[in-house]
Coordinates of C-alpha atoms and ligand atoms in Angstrom, one line a residue:
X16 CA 28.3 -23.4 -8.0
X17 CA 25.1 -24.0 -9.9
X18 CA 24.1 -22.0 -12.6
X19 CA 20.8 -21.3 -11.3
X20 CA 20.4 -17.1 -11.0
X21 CA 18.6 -16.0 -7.4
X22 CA 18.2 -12.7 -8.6
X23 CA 17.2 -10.8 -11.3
X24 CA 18.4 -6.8 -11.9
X25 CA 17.2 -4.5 -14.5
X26 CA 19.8 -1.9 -15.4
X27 CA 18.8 1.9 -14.5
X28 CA 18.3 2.3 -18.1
X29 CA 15.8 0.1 -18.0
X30 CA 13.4 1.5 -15.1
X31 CA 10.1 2.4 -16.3
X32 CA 9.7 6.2 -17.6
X33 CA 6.0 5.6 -17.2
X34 CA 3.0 4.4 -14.6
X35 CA 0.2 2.1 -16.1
X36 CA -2.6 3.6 -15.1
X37 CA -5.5 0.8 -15.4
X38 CA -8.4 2.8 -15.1
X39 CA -8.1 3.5 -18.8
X40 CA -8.3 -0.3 -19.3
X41 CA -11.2 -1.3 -17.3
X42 CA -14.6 -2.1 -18.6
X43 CA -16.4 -1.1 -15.8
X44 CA -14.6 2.2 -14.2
X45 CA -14.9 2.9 -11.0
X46 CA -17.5 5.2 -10.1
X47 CA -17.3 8.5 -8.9
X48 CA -16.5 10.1 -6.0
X49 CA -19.4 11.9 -4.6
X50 CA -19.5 15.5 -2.1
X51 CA -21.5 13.9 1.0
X52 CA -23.6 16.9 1.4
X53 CA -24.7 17.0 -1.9
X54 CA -23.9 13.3 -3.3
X55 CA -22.9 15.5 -6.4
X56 CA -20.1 13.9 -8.6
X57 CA -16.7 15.4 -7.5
X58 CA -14.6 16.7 -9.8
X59 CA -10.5 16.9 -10.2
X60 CA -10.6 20.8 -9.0
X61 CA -12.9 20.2 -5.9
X62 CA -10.0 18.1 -4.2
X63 CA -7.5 21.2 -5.2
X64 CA -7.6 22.6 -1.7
X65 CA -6.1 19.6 -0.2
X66 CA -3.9 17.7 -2.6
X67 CA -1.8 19.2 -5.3
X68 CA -3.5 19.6 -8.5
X69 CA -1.5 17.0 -10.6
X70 CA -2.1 14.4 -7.9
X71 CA -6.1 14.9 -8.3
X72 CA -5.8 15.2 -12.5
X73 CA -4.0 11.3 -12.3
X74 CA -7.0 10.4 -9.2
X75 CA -9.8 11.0 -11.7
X76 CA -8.2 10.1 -15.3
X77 CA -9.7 7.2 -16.9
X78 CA -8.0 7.8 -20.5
X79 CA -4.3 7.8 -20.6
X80 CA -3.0 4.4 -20.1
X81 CA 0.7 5.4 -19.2
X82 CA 1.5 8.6 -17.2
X83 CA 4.9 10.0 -17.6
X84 CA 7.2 9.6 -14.5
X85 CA 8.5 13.0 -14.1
X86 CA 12.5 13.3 -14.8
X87 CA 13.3 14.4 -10.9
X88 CA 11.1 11.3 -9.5
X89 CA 13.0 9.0 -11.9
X90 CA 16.2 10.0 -10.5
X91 CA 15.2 9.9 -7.2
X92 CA 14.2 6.1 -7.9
X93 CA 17.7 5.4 -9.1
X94 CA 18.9 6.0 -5.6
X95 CA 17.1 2.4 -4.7
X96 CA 15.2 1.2 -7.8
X97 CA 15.2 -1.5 -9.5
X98 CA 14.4 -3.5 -6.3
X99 CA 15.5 -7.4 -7.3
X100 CA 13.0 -10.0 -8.4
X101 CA 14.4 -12.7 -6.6
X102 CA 13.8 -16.8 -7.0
X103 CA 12.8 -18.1 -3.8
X104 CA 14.8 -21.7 -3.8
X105 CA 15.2 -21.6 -0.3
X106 CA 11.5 -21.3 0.5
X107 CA 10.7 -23.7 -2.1
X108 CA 13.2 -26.1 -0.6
X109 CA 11.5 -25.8 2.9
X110 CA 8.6 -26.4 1.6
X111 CA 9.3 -29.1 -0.6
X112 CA 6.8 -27.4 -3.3
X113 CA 7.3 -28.2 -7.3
X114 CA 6.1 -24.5 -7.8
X115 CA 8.0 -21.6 -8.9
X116 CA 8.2 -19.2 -6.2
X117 CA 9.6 -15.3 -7.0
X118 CA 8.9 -12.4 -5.0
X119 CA 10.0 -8.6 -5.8
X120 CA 11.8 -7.3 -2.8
X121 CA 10.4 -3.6 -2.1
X122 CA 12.1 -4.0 1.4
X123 CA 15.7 -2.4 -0.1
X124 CA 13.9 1.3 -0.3
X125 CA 15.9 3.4 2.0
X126 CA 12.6 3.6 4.3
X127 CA 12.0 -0.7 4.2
X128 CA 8.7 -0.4 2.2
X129 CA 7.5 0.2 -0.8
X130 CA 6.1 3.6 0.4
X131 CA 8.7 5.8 -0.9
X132 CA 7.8 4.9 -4.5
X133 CA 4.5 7.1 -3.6
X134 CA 5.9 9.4 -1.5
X135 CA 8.5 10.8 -4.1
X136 CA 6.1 12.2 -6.8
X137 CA 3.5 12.8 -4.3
X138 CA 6.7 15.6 -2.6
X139 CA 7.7 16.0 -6.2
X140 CA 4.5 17.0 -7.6
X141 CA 3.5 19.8 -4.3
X142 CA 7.0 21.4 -4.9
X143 CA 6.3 21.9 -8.3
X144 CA 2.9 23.8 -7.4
X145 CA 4.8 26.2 -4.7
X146 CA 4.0 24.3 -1.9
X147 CA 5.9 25.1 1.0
X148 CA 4.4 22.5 3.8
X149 CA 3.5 18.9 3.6
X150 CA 1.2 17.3 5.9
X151 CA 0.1 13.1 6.6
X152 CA -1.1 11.1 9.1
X153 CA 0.5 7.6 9.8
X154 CA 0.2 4.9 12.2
X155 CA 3.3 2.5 12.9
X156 CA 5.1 4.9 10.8
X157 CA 6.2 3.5 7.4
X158 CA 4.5 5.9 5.8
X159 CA 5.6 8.8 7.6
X160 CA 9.1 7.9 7.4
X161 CA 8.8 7.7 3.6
X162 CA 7.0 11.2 3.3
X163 CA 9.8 12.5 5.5
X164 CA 12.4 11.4 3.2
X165 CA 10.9 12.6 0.1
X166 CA 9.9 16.3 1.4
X167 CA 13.3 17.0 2.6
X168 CA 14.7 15.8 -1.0
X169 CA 12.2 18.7 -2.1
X170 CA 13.1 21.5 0.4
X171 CA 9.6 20.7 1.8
X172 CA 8.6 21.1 5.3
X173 CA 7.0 17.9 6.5
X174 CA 4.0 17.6 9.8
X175 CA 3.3 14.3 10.3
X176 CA 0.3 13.4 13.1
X177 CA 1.2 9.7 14.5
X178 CA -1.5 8.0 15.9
X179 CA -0.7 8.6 19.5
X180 CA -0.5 4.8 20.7
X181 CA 2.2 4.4 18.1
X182 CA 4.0 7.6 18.8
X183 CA 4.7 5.5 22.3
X184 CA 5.0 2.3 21.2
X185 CA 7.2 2.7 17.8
X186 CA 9.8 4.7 18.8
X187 CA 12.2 4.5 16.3
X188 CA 9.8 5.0 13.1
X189 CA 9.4 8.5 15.2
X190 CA 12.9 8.7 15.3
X191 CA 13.7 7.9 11.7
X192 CA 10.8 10.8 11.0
X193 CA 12.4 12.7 13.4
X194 CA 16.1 11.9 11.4
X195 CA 14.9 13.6 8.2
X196 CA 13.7 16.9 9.4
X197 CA 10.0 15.8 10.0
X198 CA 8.0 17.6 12.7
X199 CA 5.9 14.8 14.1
X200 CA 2.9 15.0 16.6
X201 CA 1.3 12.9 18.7
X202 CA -2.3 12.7 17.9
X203 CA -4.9 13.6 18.6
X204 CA -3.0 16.7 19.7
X205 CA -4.1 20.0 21.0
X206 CA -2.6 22.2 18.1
X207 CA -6.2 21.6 16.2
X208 CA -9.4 22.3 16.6
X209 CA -10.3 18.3 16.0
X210 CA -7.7 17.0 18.3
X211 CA -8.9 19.6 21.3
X212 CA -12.5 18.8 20.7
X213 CA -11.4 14.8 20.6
X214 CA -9.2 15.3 23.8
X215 CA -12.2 17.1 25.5
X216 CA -14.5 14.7 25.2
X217 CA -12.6 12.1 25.9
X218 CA -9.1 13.1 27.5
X219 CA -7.0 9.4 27.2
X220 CA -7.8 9.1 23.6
X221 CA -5.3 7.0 22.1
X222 CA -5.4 8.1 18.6
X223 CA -6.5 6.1 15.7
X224 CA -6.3 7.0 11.5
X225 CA -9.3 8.8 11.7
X226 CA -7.9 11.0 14.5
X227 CA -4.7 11.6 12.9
X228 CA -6.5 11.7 9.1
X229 CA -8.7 14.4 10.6
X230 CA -6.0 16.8 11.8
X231 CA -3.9 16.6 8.8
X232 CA -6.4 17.6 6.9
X233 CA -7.4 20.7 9.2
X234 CA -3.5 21.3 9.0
X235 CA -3.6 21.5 5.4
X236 CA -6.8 23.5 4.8
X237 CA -5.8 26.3 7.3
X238 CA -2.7 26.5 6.3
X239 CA -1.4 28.5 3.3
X240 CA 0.9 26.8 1.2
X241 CA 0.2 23.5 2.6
X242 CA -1.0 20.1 1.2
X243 CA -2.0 17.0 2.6
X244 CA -0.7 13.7 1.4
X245 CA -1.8 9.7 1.3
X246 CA 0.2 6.8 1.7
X247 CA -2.6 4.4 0.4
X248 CA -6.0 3.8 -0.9
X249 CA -6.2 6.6 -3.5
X250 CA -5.3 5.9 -7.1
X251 CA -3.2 7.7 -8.0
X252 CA -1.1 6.1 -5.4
X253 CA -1.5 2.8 -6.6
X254 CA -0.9 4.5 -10.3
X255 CA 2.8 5.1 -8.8
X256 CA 3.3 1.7 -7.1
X257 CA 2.9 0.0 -10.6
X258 CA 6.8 0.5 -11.0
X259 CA 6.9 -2.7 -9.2
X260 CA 4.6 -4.9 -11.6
X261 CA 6.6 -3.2 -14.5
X262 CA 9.9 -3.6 -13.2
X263 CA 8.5 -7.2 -12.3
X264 CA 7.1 -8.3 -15.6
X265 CA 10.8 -7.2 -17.4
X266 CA 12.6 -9.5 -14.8
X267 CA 10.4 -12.3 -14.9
X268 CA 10.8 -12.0 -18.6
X269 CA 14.3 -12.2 -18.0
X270 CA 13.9 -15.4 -15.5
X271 CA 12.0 -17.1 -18.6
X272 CA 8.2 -17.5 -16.9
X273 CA 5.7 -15.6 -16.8
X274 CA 3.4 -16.1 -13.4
X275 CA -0.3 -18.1 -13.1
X276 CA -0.5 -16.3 -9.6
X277 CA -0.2 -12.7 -8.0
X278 CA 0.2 -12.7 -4.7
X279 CA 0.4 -9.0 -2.1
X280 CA -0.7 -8.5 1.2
X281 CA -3.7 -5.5 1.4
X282 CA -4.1 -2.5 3.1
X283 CA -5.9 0.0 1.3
X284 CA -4.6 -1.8 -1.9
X285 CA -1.5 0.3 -3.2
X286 CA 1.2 -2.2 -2.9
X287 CA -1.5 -5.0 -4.0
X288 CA -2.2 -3.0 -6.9
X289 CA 1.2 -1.5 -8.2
X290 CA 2.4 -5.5 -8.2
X291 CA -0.8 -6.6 -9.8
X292 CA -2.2 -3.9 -12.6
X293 CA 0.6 -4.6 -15.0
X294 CA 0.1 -8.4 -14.9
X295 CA -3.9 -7.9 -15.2
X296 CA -3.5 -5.8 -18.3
X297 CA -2.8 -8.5 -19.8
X298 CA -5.6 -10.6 -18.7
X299 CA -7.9 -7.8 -19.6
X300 CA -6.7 -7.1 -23.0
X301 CA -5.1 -10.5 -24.5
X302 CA -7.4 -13.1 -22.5
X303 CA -4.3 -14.6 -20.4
X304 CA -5.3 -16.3 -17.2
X305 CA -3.6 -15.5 -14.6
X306 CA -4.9 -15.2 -10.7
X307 CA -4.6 -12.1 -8.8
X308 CA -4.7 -12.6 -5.2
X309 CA -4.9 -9.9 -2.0
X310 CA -3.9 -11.1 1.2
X311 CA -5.9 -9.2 4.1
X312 CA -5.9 -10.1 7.9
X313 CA -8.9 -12.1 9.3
X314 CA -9.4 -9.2 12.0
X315 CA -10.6 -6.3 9.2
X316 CA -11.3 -8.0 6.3
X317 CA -13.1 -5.7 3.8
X318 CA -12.5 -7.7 0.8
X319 CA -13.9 -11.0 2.2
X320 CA -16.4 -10.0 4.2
X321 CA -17.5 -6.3 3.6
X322 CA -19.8 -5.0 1.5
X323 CA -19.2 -3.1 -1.5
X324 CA -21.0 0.6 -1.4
X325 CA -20.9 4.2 -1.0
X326 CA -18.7 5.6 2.6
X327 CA -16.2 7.3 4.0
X328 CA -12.5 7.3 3.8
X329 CA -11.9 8.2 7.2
X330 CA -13.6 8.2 10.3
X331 CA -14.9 11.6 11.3
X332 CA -16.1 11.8 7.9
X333 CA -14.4 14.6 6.4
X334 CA -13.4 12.7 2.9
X335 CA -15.6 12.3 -0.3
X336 CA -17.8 9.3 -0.4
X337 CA -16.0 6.8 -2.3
X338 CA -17.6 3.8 -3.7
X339 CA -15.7 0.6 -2.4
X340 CA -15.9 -2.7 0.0
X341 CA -16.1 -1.7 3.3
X342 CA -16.8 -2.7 7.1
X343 CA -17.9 0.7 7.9
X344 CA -15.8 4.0 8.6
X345 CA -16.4 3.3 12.2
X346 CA -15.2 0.3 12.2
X347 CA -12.2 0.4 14.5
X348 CA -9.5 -2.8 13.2
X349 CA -8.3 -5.1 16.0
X350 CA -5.0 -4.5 17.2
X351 CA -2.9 -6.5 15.1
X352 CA 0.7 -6.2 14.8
X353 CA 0.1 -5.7 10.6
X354 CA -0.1 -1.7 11.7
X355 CA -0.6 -0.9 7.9
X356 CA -3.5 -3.3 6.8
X357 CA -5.4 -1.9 9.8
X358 CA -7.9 0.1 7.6
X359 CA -11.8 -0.2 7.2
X360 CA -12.2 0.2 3.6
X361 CA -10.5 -0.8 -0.1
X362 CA -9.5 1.6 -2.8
X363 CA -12.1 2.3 -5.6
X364 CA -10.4 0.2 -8.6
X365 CA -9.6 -2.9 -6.4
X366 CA -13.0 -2.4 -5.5
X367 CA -14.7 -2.8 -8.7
X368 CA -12.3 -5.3 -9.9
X369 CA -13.2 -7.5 -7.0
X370 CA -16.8 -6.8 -7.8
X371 CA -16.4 -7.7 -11.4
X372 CA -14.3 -10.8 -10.2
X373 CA -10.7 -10.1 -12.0
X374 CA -9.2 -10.4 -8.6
X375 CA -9.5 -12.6 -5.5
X376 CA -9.3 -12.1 -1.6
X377 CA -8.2 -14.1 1.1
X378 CA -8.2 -13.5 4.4
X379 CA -5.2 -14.9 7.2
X380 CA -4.9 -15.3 10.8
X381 CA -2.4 -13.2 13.0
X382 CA -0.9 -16.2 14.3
X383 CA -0.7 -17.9 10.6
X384 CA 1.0 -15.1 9.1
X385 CA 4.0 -14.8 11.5
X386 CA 4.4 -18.6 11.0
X387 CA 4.6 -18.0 7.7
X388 CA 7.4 -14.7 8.2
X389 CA 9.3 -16.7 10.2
X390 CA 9.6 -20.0 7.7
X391 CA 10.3 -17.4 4.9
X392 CA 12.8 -15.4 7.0
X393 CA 14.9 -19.4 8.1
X394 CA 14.6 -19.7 4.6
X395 CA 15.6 -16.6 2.7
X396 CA 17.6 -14.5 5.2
X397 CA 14.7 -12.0 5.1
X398 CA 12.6 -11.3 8.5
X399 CA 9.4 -9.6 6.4
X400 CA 7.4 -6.8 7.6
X401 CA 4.1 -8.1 9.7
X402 CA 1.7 -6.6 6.9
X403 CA 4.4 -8.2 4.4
X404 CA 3.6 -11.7 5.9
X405 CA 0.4 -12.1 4.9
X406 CA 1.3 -12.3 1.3
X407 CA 3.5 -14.7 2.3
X408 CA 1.4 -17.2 4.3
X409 CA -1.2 -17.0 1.1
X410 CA 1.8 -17.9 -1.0
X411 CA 2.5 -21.4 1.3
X412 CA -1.3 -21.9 0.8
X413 CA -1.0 -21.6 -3.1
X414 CA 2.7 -23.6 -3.1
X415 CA 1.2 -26.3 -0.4
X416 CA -1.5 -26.7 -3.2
X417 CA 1.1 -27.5 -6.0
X418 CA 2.7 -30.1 -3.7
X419 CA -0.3 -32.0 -3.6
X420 CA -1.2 -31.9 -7.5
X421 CA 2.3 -31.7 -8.6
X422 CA 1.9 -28.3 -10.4
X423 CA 4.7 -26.5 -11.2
X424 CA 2.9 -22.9 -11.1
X425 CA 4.8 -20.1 -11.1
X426 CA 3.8 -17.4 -8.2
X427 CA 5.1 -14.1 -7.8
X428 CA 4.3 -12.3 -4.4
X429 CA 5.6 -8.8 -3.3
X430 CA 7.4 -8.4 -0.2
X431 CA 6.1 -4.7 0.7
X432 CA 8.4 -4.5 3.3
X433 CA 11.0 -5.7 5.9
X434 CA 10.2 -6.0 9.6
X435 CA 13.9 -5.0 11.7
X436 CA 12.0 -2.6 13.2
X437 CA 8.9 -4.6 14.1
X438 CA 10.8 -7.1 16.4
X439 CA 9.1 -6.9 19.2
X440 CA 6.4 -8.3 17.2
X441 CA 8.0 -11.3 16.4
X442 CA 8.9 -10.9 20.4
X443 CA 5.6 -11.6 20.9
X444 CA 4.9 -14.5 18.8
X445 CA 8.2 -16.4 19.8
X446 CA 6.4 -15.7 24.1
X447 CA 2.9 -17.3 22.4
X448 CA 1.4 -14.3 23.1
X449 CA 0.1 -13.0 20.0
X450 CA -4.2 -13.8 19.4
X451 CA -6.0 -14.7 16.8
X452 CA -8.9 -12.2 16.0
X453 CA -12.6 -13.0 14.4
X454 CA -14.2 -10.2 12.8
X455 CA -17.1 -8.6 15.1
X456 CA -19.0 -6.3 12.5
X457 CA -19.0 -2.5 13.4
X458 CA -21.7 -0.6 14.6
X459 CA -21.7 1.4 11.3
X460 CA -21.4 -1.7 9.5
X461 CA -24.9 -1.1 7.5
Ligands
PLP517 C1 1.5 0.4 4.4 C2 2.0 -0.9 4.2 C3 1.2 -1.9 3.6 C4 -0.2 -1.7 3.3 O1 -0.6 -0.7 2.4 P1 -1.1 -1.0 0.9 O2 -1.5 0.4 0.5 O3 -2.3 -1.9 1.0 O4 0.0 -1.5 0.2 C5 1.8 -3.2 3.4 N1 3.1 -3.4 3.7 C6 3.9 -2.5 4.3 C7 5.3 -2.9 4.6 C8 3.4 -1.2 4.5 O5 4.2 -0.3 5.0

């Protein structure tokens, strides 16, 4: 037995007690949020009536730099946290790469994503207010099964709208929903007004985000003692995800390097930013270099090819205008087996940092990114979450790079998530019948 450690622990007294929240950091902030009707600047108390009230005070705080982790959340995190930083010798083997290779494994959350790390203040924060009722949308369900969790741990009620197509097609994330106490609904549904006017007009409506987006937020408007809840895109979601980059830049400290690349996959940016923000403080405030890359799929690919303005978060329009790269809230994603990078916009501070040029984007082919999964999962024991594999074929890129200079960089990706319940999937690729998309602009596009 070599003496070469594959994995790297932090004791629970070590887990952070804090969030970095980079807004206080940034040069440029993000700008504001605006109301659509009157393109007046929002404020913390105008989002009140849907999300609890400490969840808007950490969206729109650009001071504090670290936000306590409440007590209750931290010992909630203990039940899976810290998640291992692991050395990836087998991939580098396969590869035959002289990089350094690590990724921080957020698949061990009880859920198999990094969603709960979100979802437990989020439930933690709405009991603390006297909420009763907890409302989301979700699509393949990762999210959903997270919120689920985390509102029974609170004595919450949870209402979860599933985008109908997936309600059908993902049975067991409705299951595992189902498992915790979670009242889930197909949508669009006919127990609100937006879902019966949506199933009027057009009654085989499959359901997308915006369908679901739209009834949860009816839900929790007409609903006394009920709040509405976000798995991505806002920041104060990404704030909480940043106990993976701190957790990260201990253990790395503890594996002796420190990386020249950041590598996640991209949704609406939560997981891509939790890994990332505590690694670019550093750039931003002691001049290191290190690269910071998001990994989107070619079929919605906001980051690469969107443009960077004023629009909605969802598509019937009901949210704030948020400034942030886009392809339009119309624009309706391809559909890829990545369930939770299918989304039209990026948050606001991955946004600006792209526009400022502090991060990078790349964008990867269906068919490329379960090649990628399934070399990392021969070679690490792992089969990785379809969003999940998109960080990963942008890490073969970056190691395939080394191999031809002979650099021995060091890159850390995050593995958001494991994919045991996305097998028919991989199903799919092993018949060759998965597609490659090209991005057709939306009509809302301009
Ligand atoms: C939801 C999800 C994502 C994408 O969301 P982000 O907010 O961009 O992180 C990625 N991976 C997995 C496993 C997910 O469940």
């Amino acid at each position: 037995m070599s003496n070469k450690i594959k994995r790297f622990f932090l004791p629970e007294s070590e887990i952070p007690t804090q969030w970095y929240n980079i807004q206080a950091d940034m040069v440029n902030k993000p700008l504001p949020p605006l109301n659509p009707a009157t393109k007046e600047v929002l404020k913390p108390e105008d989002l009140f009536p849907i999300f609890a009230e400490e969840l808007c005070r950490q969206e729109f705080d650009q001071t504090h730099r670290w936000i306590d982790i409440p007590e209750e959340v931290r010992d909630m995190y203990k039940y899976y946290r810290s998640t291992p930083l692991v050395r990836a010798y087998g991939l580098e083997k396969a590869l035959g790469t002289p990089a350094h290779i690590y990724f921080k494994n957020e698949s061990v959350s009880p859920m198999g994503s990094h969603k709960l790390n979100s979802a437990i203040p989020q439930a933690y924060y709405c009991k603390q207010e006297g909420v009763k009722n907890v409302t989301t949308e979700t699509g393949a369900g990762q999210w959903g099964a997270s919120l689920a969790y985390a509102a029974k741990l609170f004595g919450l009620e949870a209402a979860v709208y599933q985008v109908k197509i997936s309600y059908e097609q993902k049975p067991y994330r409705r299951s595992i929903m189902q498992t915790f106490g979670a009242q889930v609904t197909a949508s669009p549904s006919m127990s609100t007004r937006a879902g019966k006017d949506i199933l009027t007009a057009t009654p085989s409506h499959q359901g997308s985000l915006g369908t679901a987006i739209s009834e949860a937020i009816e839900l929790a408007t007409t609903t006394p003692n009920c709040k509405y809840t976000l798995g991505s895109v806002l920041s104060h979601v990404t704030l909480h995800q940043t106990v993976i980059g701190l957790e990260a830049e201990k253990q790395m400290k503890m594996a002796g390097e420190y990386p020249d690349i950041v590598i996640a996959c991209f949704g609406g940016g939560s997981n891509f930013g939790g890994m990332s923000f505590p690694f670019l403080r550093h750039n931003i405030l002691e001049g290191k270099k290190t690269r910071f890359i998001a990994a989107e799929p070619a079929s919605c690919p906001k980051l690469t090819k969107g443009e960077f303005r004023y629009d909605f978060g969802d598509e019937a329009g009901y949210t704030p205008l948020l400034p942030m790269f886009t392809l339009g809230h119309k624009f309706t994603p391809a559909n890829i087996h990545a369930g939770g990078l299918r989304y039209h916009g990026a948050g606001v501070i991955v946004s600006q940092l792209l526009k400022d040029k502090l991060i990078e984007a790349v964008d990867i082919q269906q068919i490329e990114a379960f090649n990628a999964g399934v070399i990392f999962a021969r070679a690490e024991g792992i089969i990785p979450a379809p969003e999940s594999c998109h960080a990963i074929a942008a890490t073969i890129n970056e190691a395939n790079k080394c191999k031809e200079t002979g650099e021995e960089k060091v890159i850390l990706f995050n593995l958001s998530g494991h994919g045991l319940i996305d097998m028919s999937a991989y199903d799919n690729y092993f018949a060759g019948n998965l597609v490659n998309y090209s991005y057709e602009p939306g009509e809302n596009a301009k």
